[in-house]
Amino acid sequence: RLVVVLALLLSPLALYWIYSSGMPAAAAWSVQFVPDSVKEELGKQTHSILEEWAFEPSELGERDQASVVAIWEGARENLALEHQHYELRFLKASEMGANAFALPDGTVIVTDELVYLLRGNPDAMLAILLHEMGHVEHDHGLRLIAQSIGSALVLGAVFGDLEGLTEMFLGSGAALVQSAFSRDMEREADTYAIEHLETLDKSPRAFAEALTALMESHGAGVSNVASKTLSYFQSHPAIEERINDALRAAE
């Protein structure tokens, strides 16, 4: 009976530790062994899904594209980047609006709407590009995939054929854990952007300006972070906190 009671008490604690600490550490360690060919294939598949899901071919003019490419190339030339295979792409996202994404293979997607939004503030655009580079440099996409696979394997091993219970965990607890991982990774990418803005002799205030513009473009003021129009930000650290961190770094 004592063994049964201890098992009932310790099993949830063990699972919690696996999800909160063990899985992220294992994922961060394992991605170093992923070959470039796998990263490229993941990037292609993700890009195809994004195009089918909510994106259209870019309608940016040559001047707008050239201005962002110049910022992008300037950052790449002046920073010591560990990831060697970077590529910048533009897509239109009428429903999603201003945004940017980093794929596992080093592809960074910038929406037309983001280019229009930050057209008059090249340092803010640089800050967003650096943020996405931070995701690539830290292998965040691969780490999330590794964590998801690890979660499925652990739950399958623990619950065996109890498919309903496993699906419940995968659909609720795992989703919450992945959200927490995402918040940690966003902070890591924020730090990367702020530090490398300073490396390029730019003020971290540019990152605060970029975040403020993004937030306002999604239909809310600084005090209304919980707005449904800001679902993208709800899975990330509080937007006000991120803006304040950038402003403190600028000071």
PDB file of C-alpha atoms in Angstrom:
ATOM      1  CA  ARG A   1       0.000   0.000   0.000  1.00  0.00           C
ATOM      2  CA  LEU A   2       2.845   2.374   0.831  1.00  0.00           C
ATOM      3  CA  VAL A   3       4.429   1.709  -2.554  1.00  0.00           C
ATOM      4  CA  VAL A   4       1.099   2.355  -4.302  1.00  0.00           C
ATOM      5  CA  VAL A   5       0.558   5.607  -2.396  1.00  0.00           C
ATOM      6  CA  LEU A   6       4.106   6.775  -3.119  1.00  0.00           C
ATOM      7  CA  ALA A   7       3.670   5.898  -6.787  1.00  0.00           C
ATOM      8  CA  LEU A   8       0.446   7.881  -6.976  1.00  0.00           C
ATOM      9  CA  LEU A   9       2.097  10.878  -5.337  1.00  0.00           C
ATOM     10  CA  LEU A  10       5.447  10.764  -7.100  1.00  0.00           C
ATOM     11  CA  SER A  11       4.290   9.924 -10.628  1.00  0.00           C
ATOM     12  CA  PRO A  12       2.625  13.320 -11.244  1.00  0.00           C
ATOM     13  CA  LEU A  13       5.668  15.059  -9.756  1.00  0.00           C
ATOM     14  CA  ALA A  14       7.972  13.046 -11.994  1.00  0.00           C
ATOM     15  CA  LEU A  15       5.882  13.887 -15.065  1.00  0.00           C
ATOM     16  CA  TYR A  16       5.869  17.556 -14.103  1.00  0.00           C
ATOM     17  CA  TRP A  17       9.658  17.554 -13.789  1.00  0.00           C
ATOM     18  CA  ILE A  18      10.021  15.789 -17.135  1.00  0.00           C
ATOM     19  CA  TYR A  19       7.863  18.401 -18.866  1.00  0.00           C
ATOM     20  CA  SER A  20       9.134  21.504 -17.091  1.00  0.00           C
ATOM     21  CA  SER A  21      12.866  20.712 -16.863  1.00  0.00           C
ATOM     22  CA  GLY A  22      13.872  17.367 -18.274  1.00  0.00           C
ATOM     23  CA  MET A  23      12.246  17.697 -21.688  1.00  0.00           C
ATOM     24  CA  PRO A  24      13.560  21.223 -22.472  1.00  0.00           C
ATOM     25  CA  ALA A  25      17.083  20.221 -21.411  1.00  0.00           C
ATOM     26  CA  ALA A  26      16.982  17.032 -23.479  1.00  0.00           C
ATOM     27  CA  ALA A  27      15.592  18.914 -26.491  1.00  0.00           C
ATOM     28  CA  ALA A  28      18.286  21.601 -26.281  1.00  0.00           C
ATOM     29  CA  TRP A  29      20.952  18.893 -26.122  1.00  0.00           C
ATOM     30  CA  SER A  30      19.558  16.706 -28.900  1.00  0.00           C
ATOM     31  CA  VAL A  31      19.129  19.363 -31.631  1.00  0.00           C
ATOM     32  CA  GLN A  32      22.896  19.634 -32.093  1.00  0.00           C
ATOM     33  CA  PHE A  33      22.790  16.197 -33.723  1.00  0.00           C
ATOM     34  CA  VAL A  34      20.093  17.089 -36.276  1.00  0.00           C
ATOM     35  CA  PRO A  35      21.662  17.195 -39.762  1.00  0.00           C
ATOM     36  CA  ASP A  36      21.202  20.246 -42.001  1.00  0.00           C
ATOM     37  CA  SER A  37      19.223  18.171 -44.501  1.00  0.00           C
ATOM     38  CA  VAL A  38      16.530  17.543 -41.875  1.00  0.00           C
ATOM     39  CA  LYS A  39      16.401  21.235 -40.986  1.00  0.00           C
ATOM     40  CA  GLU A  40      15.991  22.129 -44.657  1.00  0.00           C
ATOM     41  CA  GLU A  41      13.166  19.634 -45.118  1.00  0.00           C
ATOM     42  CA  LEU A  42      11.391  20.897 -42.000  1.00  0.00           C
ATOM     43  CA  GLY A  43      11.735  24.454 -43.270  1.00  0.00           C
ATOM     44  CA  LYS A  44      10.277  23.562 -46.663  1.00  0.00           C
ATOM     45  CA  GLN A  45       7.341  21.690 -45.138  1.00  0.00           C
ATOM     46  CA  THR A  46       6.592  24.489 -42.679  1.00  0.00           C
ATOM     47  CA  HIS A  47       6.798  27.097 -45.425  1.00  0.00           C
ATOM     48  CA  SER A  48       4.358  25.103 -47.583  1.00  0.00           C
ATOM     49  CA  ILE A  49       1.911  24.754 -44.692  1.00  0.00           C
ATOM     50  CA  LEU A  50       2.079  28.476 -43.963  1.00  0.00           C
ATOM     51  CA  GLU A  51       1.424  29.329 -47.605  1.00  0.00           C
ATOM     52  CA  GLU A  52      -1.626  27.064 -47.693  1.00  0.00           C
ATOM     53  CA  TRP A  53      -2.885  28.181 -44.288  1.00  0.00           C
ATOM     54  CA  ALA A  54      -2.976  31.973 -44.220  1.00  0.00           C
ATOM     55  CA  PHE A  55      -0.517  33.483 -46.669  1.00  0.00           C
ATOM     56  CA  GLU A  56      -0.478  34.755 -50.231  1.00  0.00           C
ATOM     57  CA  PRO A  57       2.348  35.765 -52.576  1.00  0.00           C
ATOM     58  CA  SER A  58       3.955  39.057 -51.592  1.00  0.00           C
ATOM     59  CA  GLU A  59       2.744  42.238 -53.244  1.00  0.00           C
ATOM     60  CA  LEU A  60       5.589  44.417 -51.991  1.00  0.00           C
ATOM     61  CA  GLY A  61       7.161  46.799 -54.451  1.00  0.00           C
ATOM     62  CA  GLU A  62      10.829  46.485 -55.354  1.00  0.00           C
ATOM     63  CA  ARG A  63      11.771  49.526 -53.269  1.00  0.00           C
ATOM     64  CA  ASP A  64      10.127  48.181 -50.106  1.00  0.00           C
ATOM     65  CA  GLN A  65      11.713  44.760 -50.560  1.00  0.00           C
ATOM     66  CA  ALA A  66      15.120  46.260 -51.271  1.00  0.00           C
ATOM     67  CA  SER A  67      15.029  48.394 -48.133  1.00  0.00           C
ATOM     68  CA  VAL A  68      14.363  45.384 -45.881  1.00  0.00           C
ATOM     69  CA  VAL A  69      16.906  43.220 -47.709  1.00  0.00           C
ATOM     70  CA  ALA A  70      19.534  45.939 -47.146  1.00  0.00           C
ATOM     71  CA  ILE A  71      18.810  45.913 -43.397  1.00  0.00           C
ATOM     72  CA  TRP A  72      18.907  42.109 -43.380  1.00  0.00           C
ATOM     73  CA  GLU A  73      22.191  41.843 -45.277  1.00  0.00           C
ATOM     74  CA  GLY A  74      23.782  44.546 -43.134  1.00  0.00           C
ATOM     75  CA  ALA A  75      22.971  42.580 -39.987  1.00  0.00           C
ATOM     76  CA  ARG A  76      24.268  39.317 -41.454  1.00  0.00           C
ATOM     77  CA  GLU A  77      27.549  40.877 -42.560  1.00  0.00           C
ATOM     78  CA  ASN A  78      28.269  42.546 -39.233  1.00  0.00           C
ATOM     79  CA  LEU A  79      27.298  39.764 -36.836  1.00  0.00           C
ATOM     80  CA  ALA A  80      29.027  36.484 -36.058  1.00  0.00           C
ATOM     81  CA  LEU A  81      26.143  34.137 -36.821  1.00  0.00           C
ATOM     82  CA  GLU A  82      26.442  30.459 -35.956  1.00  0.00           C
ATOM     83  CA  HIS A  83      23.704  29.423 -38.377  1.00  0.00           C
ATOM     84  CA  GLN A  84      25.081  29.648 -41.908  1.00  0.00           C
ATOM     85  CA  HIS A  85      21.984  29.117 -44.063  1.00  0.00           C
ATOM     86  CA  TYR A  86      19.766  32.170 -43.715  1.00  0.00           C
ATOM     87  CA  GLU A  87      17.137  33.253 -46.214  1.00  0.00           C
ATOM     88  CA  LEU A  88      14.670  36.150 -46.136  1.00  0.00           C
ATOM     89  CA  ARG A  89      11.237  35.754 -47.741  1.00  0.00           C
ATOM     90  CA  PHE A  90       8.193  37.995 -48.036  1.00  0.00           C
ATOM     91  CA  LEU A  91       4.559  36.864 -47.917  1.00  0.00           C
ATOM     92  CA  LYS A  92       1.241  38.651 -47.667  1.00  0.00           C
ATOM     93  CA  ALA A  93      -0.948  37.888 -44.639  1.00  0.00           C
ATOM     94  CA  SER A  94      -4.223  39.786 -44.968  1.00  0.00           C
ATOM     95  CA  GLU A  95      -5.917  38.092 -42.006  1.00  0.00           C
ATOM     96  CA  MET A  96      -2.919  37.805 -39.691  1.00  0.00           C
ATOM     97  CA  GLY A  97      -1.459  41.215 -40.375  1.00  0.00           C
ATOM     98  CA  ALA A  98       2.019  42.425 -39.412  1.00  0.00           C
ATOM     99  CA  ASN A  99       4.204  39.549 -38.290  1.00  0.00           C
ATOM    100  CA  ALA A 100       7.447  37.642 -38.811  1.00  0.00           C
ATOM    101  CA  PHE A 101       8.420  33.975 -38.413  1.00  0.00           C
ATOM    102  CA  ALA A 102      11.650  32.007 -38.179  1.00  0.00           C
ATOM    103  CA  LEU A 103      11.724  28.470 -39.605  1.00  0.00           C
ATOM    104  CA  PRO A 104      14.109  25.690 -38.482  1.00  0.00           C
ATOM    105  CA  ASP A 105      16.228  25.892 -41.651  1.00  0.00           C
ATOM    106  CA  GLY A 106      17.078  29.580 -41.141  1.00  0.00           C
ATOM    107  CA  THR A 107      14.336  31.000 -43.344  1.00  0.00           C
ATOM    108  CA  VAL A 108      12.815  34.184 -41.922  1.00  0.00           C
ATOM    109  CA  ILE A 109       9.401  35.167 -43.261  1.00  0.00           C
ATOM    110  CA  VAL A 110       8.323  38.806 -43.078  1.00  0.00           C
ATOM    111  CA  THR A 111       4.772  39.780 -43.985  1.00  0.00           C
ATOM    112  CA  ASP A 112       3.998  42.668 -46.308  1.00  0.00           C
ATOM    113  CA  GLU A 113       1.962  44.207 -43.525  1.00  0.00           C
ATOM    114  CA  LEU A 114       4.990  44.329 -41.210  1.00  0.00           C
ATOM    115  CA  VAL A 115       7.055  46.072 -43.877  1.00  0.00           C
ATOM    116  CA  TYR A 116       4.317  48.696 -44.330  1.00  0.00           C
ATOM    117  CA  LEU A 117       3.974  49.117 -40.572  1.00  0.00           C
ATOM    118  CA  LEU A 118       7.670  49.748 -39.938  1.00  0.00           C
ATOM    119  CA  ARG A 119       8.456  51.457 -43.245  1.00  0.00           C
ATOM    120  CA  GLY A 120       9.490  54.703 -41.556  1.00  0.00           C
ATOM    121  CA  ASN A 121      11.558  53.069 -38.818  1.00  0.00           C
ATOM    122  CA  PRO A 122      14.407  50.908 -40.217  1.00  0.00           C
ATOM    123  CA  ASP A 123      15.903  50.336 -36.753  1.00  0.00           C
ATOM    124  CA  ALA A 124      12.592  48.820 -35.598  1.00  0.00           C
ATOM    125  CA  MET A 125      12.633  46.493 -38.605  1.00  0.00           C
ATOM    126  CA  LEU A 126      16.219  45.569 -37.749  1.00  0.00           C
ATOM    127  CA  ALA A 127      15.102  44.746 -34.193  1.00  0.00           C
ATOM    128  CA  ILE A 128      12.409  42.360 -35.473  1.00  0.00           C
ATOM    129  CA  LEU A 129      14.826  40.663 -37.860  1.00  0.00           C
ATOM    130  CA  LEU A 130      17.343  40.231 -35.034  1.00  0.00           C
ATOM    131  CA  HIS A 131      14.612  38.743 -32.852  1.00  0.00           C
ATOM    132  CA  GLU A 132      13.847  36.148 -35.526  1.00  0.00           C
ATOM    133  CA  MET A 133      17.561  35.468 -35.990  1.00  0.00           C
ATOM    134  CA  GLY A 134      17.677  34.811 -32.265  1.00  0.00           C
ATOM    135  CA  HIS A 135      15.093  32.059 -32.706  1.00  0.00           C
ATOM    136  CA  VAL A 136      17.241  30.475 -35.415  1.00  0.00           C
ATOM    137  CA  GLU A 137      20.536  30.857 -33.559  1.00  0.00           C
ATOM    138  CA  HIS A 138      19.053  29.149 -30.485  1.00  0.00           C
ATOM    139  CA  ASP A 139      17.363  26.398 -32.553  1.00  0.00           C
ATOM    140  CA  HIS A 140      13.999  27.179 -30.980  1.00  0.00           C
ATOM    141  CA  GLY A 141      11.963  25.567 -33.763  1.00  0.00           C
ATOM    142  CA  LEU A 142      13.854  22.299 -33.523  1.00  0.00           C
ATOM    143  CA  ARG A 143      13.690  22.348 -29.746  1.00  0.00           C
ATOM    144  CA  LEU A 144       9.899  22.726 -29.825  1.00  0.00           C
ATOM    145  CA  ILE A 145       9.626  19.798 -32.224  1.00  0.00           C
ATOM    146  CA  ALA A 146      11.909  17.683 -30.033  1.00  0.00           C
ATOM    147  CA  GLN A 147       9.853  18.573 -26.961  1.00  0.00           C
ATOM    148  CA  SER A 148       6.600  17.634 -28.708  1.00  0.00           C
ATOM    149  CA  ILE A 149       7.969  14.280 -29.836  1.00  0.00           C
ATOM    150  CA  GLY A 150       9.418  13.618 -26.389  1.00  0.00           C
ATOM    151  CA  SER A 151       6.101  14.465 -24.743  1.00  0.00           C
ATOM    152  CA  ALA A 152       4.256  11.991 -26.950  1.00  0.00           C
ATOM    153  CA  LEU A 153       6.814   9.258 -26.270  1.00  0.00           C
ATOM    154  CA  VAL A 154       6.735   9.773 -22.488  1.00  0.00           C
ATOM    155  CA  LEU A 155       2.942   9.778 -22.311  1.00  0.00           C
ATOM    156  CA  GLY A 156       2.758   6.718 -24.545  1.00  0.00           C
ATOM    157  CA  ALA A 157       5.233   4.871 -22.326  1.00  0.00           C
ATOM    158  CA  VAL A 158       3.459   5.863 -19.094  1.00  0.00           C
ATOM    159  CA  PHE A 159      -0.161   5.304 -20.122  1.00  0.00           C
ATOM    160  CA  GLY A 160       0.311   2.538 -22.668  1.00  0.00           C
ATOM    161  CA  ASP A 161      -2.938   1.829 -24.481  1.00  0.00           C
ATOM    162  CA  LEU A 162      -5.025   4.354 -22.541  1.00  0.00           C
ATOM    163  CA  GLU A 163      -5.520   6.438 -25.667  1.00  0.00           C
ATOM    164  CA  GLY A 164      -8.195   8.672 -24.236  1.00  0.00           C
ATOM    165  CA  LEU A 165      -6.120   9.675 -21.234  1.00  0.00           C
ATOM    166  CA  THR A 166      -3.050  10.195 -23.376  1.00  0.00           C
ATOM    167  CA  GLU A 167      -4.977  12.396 -25.801  1.00  0.00           C
ATOM    168  CA  MET A 168      -6.309  14.435 -22.894  1.00  0.00           C
ATOM    169  CA  PHE A 169      -2.796  15.086 -21.634  1.00  0.00           C
ATOM    170  CA  LEU A 170      -1.512  15.836 -25.105  1.00  0.00           C
ATOM    171  CA  GLY A 171      -4.387  18.214 -25.737  1.00  0.00           C
ATOM    172  CA  SER A 172      -4.266  20.154 -22.463  1.00  0.00           C
ATOM    173  CA  GLY A 173      -1.229  19.734 -20.236  1.00  0.00           C
ATOM    174  CA  ALA A 174       1.248  19.444 -23.090  1.00  0.00           C
ATOM    175  CA  ALA A 175      -0.242  22.513 -24.759  1.00  0.00           C
ATOM    176  CA  LEU A 176       0.213  24.560 -21.593  1.00  0.00           C
ATOM    177  CA  VAL A 177       3.783  23.355 -21.218  1.00  0.00           C
ATOM    178  CA  GLN A 178       4.576  24.225 -24.830  1.00  0.00           C
ATOM    179  CA  SER A 179       3.192  27.707 -24.174  1.00  0.00           C
ATOM    180  CA  ALA A 180       5.573  28.093 -21.233  1.00  0.00           C
ATOM    181  CA  PHE A 181       8.467  26.904 -23.391  1.00  0.00           C
ATOM    182  CA  SER A 182       7.434  29.470 -25.978  1.00  0.00           C
ATOM    183  CA  ARG A 183       7.539  32.250 -23.402  1.00  0.00           C
ATOM    184  CA  ASP A 184      11.054  31.264 -22.360  1.00  0.00           C
ATOM    185  CA  MET A 185      12.181  31.173 -25.957  1.00  0.00           C
ATOM    186  CA  GLU A 186      10.637  34.553 -26.690  1.00  0.00           C
ATOM    187  CA  ARG A 187      12.590  36.063 -23.816  1.00  0.00           C
ATOM    188  CA  GLU A 188      15.740  34.431 -25.155  1.00  0.00           C
ATOM    189  CA  ALA A 189      15.109  35.864 -28.629  1.00  0.00           C
ATOM    190  CA  ASP A 190      14.295  39.280 -27.108  1.00  0.00           C
ATOM    191  CA  THR A 191      17.620  39.275 -25.285  1.00  0.00           C
ATOM    192  CA  TYR A 192      19.409  38.329 -28.490  1.00  0.00           C
ATOM    193  CA  ALA A 193      17.788  41.241 -30.357  1.00  0.00           C
ATOM    194  CA  ILE A 194      18.560  43.773 -27.632  1.00  0.00           C
ATOM    195  CA  GLU A 195      22.189  42.702 -27.252  1.00  0.00           C
ATOM    196  CA  HIS A 196      22.836  42.693 -30.995  1.00  0.00           C
ATOM    197  CA  LEU A 197      21.173  46.040 -31.547  1.00  0.00           C
ATOM    198  CA  GLU A 198      23.843  47.404 -29.229  1.00  0.00           C
ATOM    199  CA  THR A 199      26.521  45.461 -31.144  1.00  0.00           C
ATOM    200  CA  LEU A 200      25.364  47.275 -34.299  1.00  0.00           C
ATOM    201  CA  ASP A 201      25.418  50.660 -32.502  1.00  0.00           C
ATOM    202  CA  LYS A 202      21.619  50.859 -32.406  1.00  0.00           C
ATOM    203  CA  SER A 203      19.497  51.631 -29.367  1.00  0.00           C
ATOM    204  CA  PRO A 204      17.401  48.826 -27.819  1.00  0.00           C
ATOM    205  CA  ARG A 205      14.642  51.442 -27.834  1.00  0.00           C
ATOM    206  CA  ALA A 206      14.099  50.364 -31.442  1.00  0.00           C
ATOM    207  CA  PHE A 207      12.856  46.985 -30.216  1.00  0.00           C
ATOM    208  CA  ALA A 208      10.424  48.677 -27.820  1.00  0.00           C
ATOM    209  CA  GLU A 209       9.155  50.809 -30.718  1.00  0.00           C
ATOM    210  CA  ALA A 210       8.726  47.720 -32.896  1.00  0.00           C
ATOM    211  CA  LEU A 211       6.736  45.861 -30.230  1.00  0.00           C
ATOM    212  CA  THR A 212       4.570  48.912 -29.545  1.00  0.00           C
ATOM    213  CA  ALA A 213       3.806  49.315 -33.245  1.00  0.00           C
ATOM    214  CA  LEU A 214       2.973  45.613 -33.582  1.00  0.00           C
ATOM    215  CA  MET A 215       0.678  45.703 -30.586  1.00  0.00           C
ATOM    216  CA  GLU A 216      -1.164  48.780 -31.774  1.00  0.00           C
ATOM    217  CA  SER A 217      -1.500  47.370 -35.291  1.00  0.00           C
ATOM    218  CA  HIS A 218      -3.353  44.385 -33.844  1.00  0.00           C
ATOM    219  CA  GLY A 219      -6.033  46.653 -32.457  1.00  0.00           C
ATOM    220  CA  ALA A 220      -5.254  47.369 -28.797  1.00  0.00           C
ATOM    221  CA  GLY A 221      -3.521  49.835 -26.575  1.00  0.00           C
ATOM    222  CA  VAL A 222      -0.688  49.018 -24.196  1.00  0.00           C
ATOM    223  CA  SER A 223      -3.099  48.438 -21.300  1.00  0.00           C
ATOM    224  CA  ASN A 224      -5.359  45.994 -23.195  1.00  0.00           C
ATOM    225  CA  VAL A 225      -2.977  43.083 -23.628  1.00  0.00           C
ATOM    226  CA  ALA A 226      -5.700  40.500 -22.959  1.00  0.00           C
ATOM    227  CA  SER A 227      -7.694  41.586 -26.017  1.00  0.00           C
ATOM    228  CA  LYS A 228      -8.780  38.713 -28.249  1.00  0.00           C
ATOM    229  CA  THR A 229      -7.192  40.504 -31.193  1.00  0.00           C
ATOM    230  CA  LEU A 230      -3.838  39.919 -29.533  1.00  0.00           C
ATOM    231  CA  SER A 231      -3.959  36.132 -29.418  1.00  0.00           C
ATOM    232  CA  TYR A 232      -0.419  36.006 -30.821  1.00  0.00           C
ATOM    233  CA  PHE A 233       0.888  37.896 -27.829  1.00  0.00           C
ATOM    234  CA  GLN A 234      -1.059  35.896 -25.252  1.00  0.00           C
ATOM    235  CA  SER A 235       1.288  32.913 -25.585  1.00  0.00           C
ATOM    236  CA  HIS A 236       4.326  35.147 -25.126  1.00  0.00           C
ATOM    237  CA  PRO A 237       5.663  37.144 -22.193  1.00  0.00           C
ATOM    238  CA  ALA A 238       3.521  40.180 -21.301  1.00  0.00           C
ATOM    239  CA  ILE A 239       4.040  42.727 -24.058  1.00  0.00           C
ATOM    240  CA  GLU A 240       4.389  45.569 -21.558  1.00  0.00           C
ATOM    241  CA  GLU A 241       7.126  43.630 -19.774  1.00  0.00           C
ATOM    242  CA  ARG A 242       9.007  43.115 -23.033  1.00  0.00           C
ATOM    243  CA  ILE A 243       8.733  46.764 -23.973  1.00  0.00           C
ATOM    244  CA  ASN A 244       9.942  47.840 -20.525  1.00  0.00           C
ATOM    245  CA  ASP A 245      12.898  45.452 -20.722  1.00  0.00           C
ATOM    246  CA  ALA A 246      13.972  47.029 -23.999  1.00  0.00           C
ATOM    247  CA  LEU A 247      13.560  50.538 -22.594  1.00  0.00           C
ATOM    248  CA  ARG A 248      15.612  49.659 -19.527  1.00  0.00           C
ATOM    249  CA  ALA A 249      18.341  48.306 -21.764  1.00  0.00           C
ATOM    250  CA  ALA A 250      18.274  51.559 -23.751  1.00  0.00           C
ATOM    251  CA  GLU A 251      18.715  53.563 -20.565  1.00  0.00           C
TER     252      GLU A 251
END
